[in-house]
Amino acid sequence: MTAVGDFDTGTWASIGITDRVELDSTAPADDLTALIDRVDRVAEIPRAIRAGAPVRRV
C-alpha cells in the first residue's frame, strides 16, 4: 500500500489522502476487490483518518 497526502499551506489543514493497494495474487479480480473493500472498512488507520480527512483510493 502507498499513501499520499498534502496540506493547505495557508491553514495547514489536510487537503486529503489517497491510497493505492497492489496485490500479487492468482485469485479472481472480484475476490481481490472484495478483500480490499473489506480491509478498507475495518482497518483502524483509514477509519480514524476519515473522521477528519477524506481518504480516496486511486
Coordinates of C-alpha atoms in Angstrom, one line a residue:
M1 CA 0.0 0.0 0.0
T2 CA 1.1 3.5 -0.7
A3 CA -0.5 6.7 0.6
V4 CA 0.0 10.3 -0.4
G5 CA -1.4 13.4 1.2
D6 CA -0.9 17.1 1.4
F7 CA -1.7 20.2 3.4
D8 CA -3.1 23.6 2.5
T9 CA 0.0 25.8 3.4
G10 CA -2.2 28.7 4.3
T11 CA -4.2 26.8 7.0
W12 CA -2.1 23.6 7.4
A13 CA -5.4 21.7 7.2
S14 CA -5.2 18.4 5.3
I15 CA -6.5 18.5 1.8
G16 CA -6.9 14.8 1.7
I17 CA -5.1 11.5 1.4
T18 CA -5.2 9.0 -1.4
D19 CA -4.0 5.4 -1.1
R20 CA -3.2 2.7 -3.6
V21 CA -3.3 -1.1 -2.9
E22 CA -1.5 -3.5 -5.2
L23 CA -2.0 -7.3 -4.7
D24 CA 0.1 -10.0 -6.3
S25 CA -2.3 -13.0 -6.4
T26 CA -3.8 -15.5 -8.8
A27 CA -7.2 -15.1 -7.1
P28 CA -10.1 -13.8 -9.3
A29 CA -10.3 -10.0 -9.6
D30 CA -13.7 -9.9 -7.9
D31 CA -12.3 -11.7 -4.8
L32 CA -9.3 -9.3 -4.6
T33 CA -11.7 -6.3 -4.9
A34 CA -13.8 -7.7 -2.1
L35 CA -10.7 -8.2 0.1
I36 CA -9.5 -4.7 -0.5
D37 CA -13.0 -3.3 0.3
R38 CA -13.3 -5.3 3.5
V39 CA -9.9 -4.3 4.8
D40 CA -10.7 -0.7 3.9
R41 CA -13.8 -0.9 6.0
V42 CA -12.2 -2.4 9.1
A43 CA -8.7 -1.0 9.2
E44 CA -8.2 1.4 12.1
I45 CA -6.0 4.0 10.5
P46 CA -8.2 4.7 7.4
R47 CA -11.2 4.8 9.7
A48 CA -9.6 7.2 12.1
I49 CA -8.4 9.5 9.4
R50 CA -11.8 9.5 7.7
A51 CA -13.2 11.1 10.8
G52 CA -11.2 14.2 10.0
A53 CA -10.0 14.0 6.4
P54 CA -11.2 12.3 3.2
V55 CA -9.4 9.1 2.1
R56 CA -9.7 8.1 -1.5
R57 CA -8.3 5.0 -3.3
V58 CA -6.9 5.8 -6.7

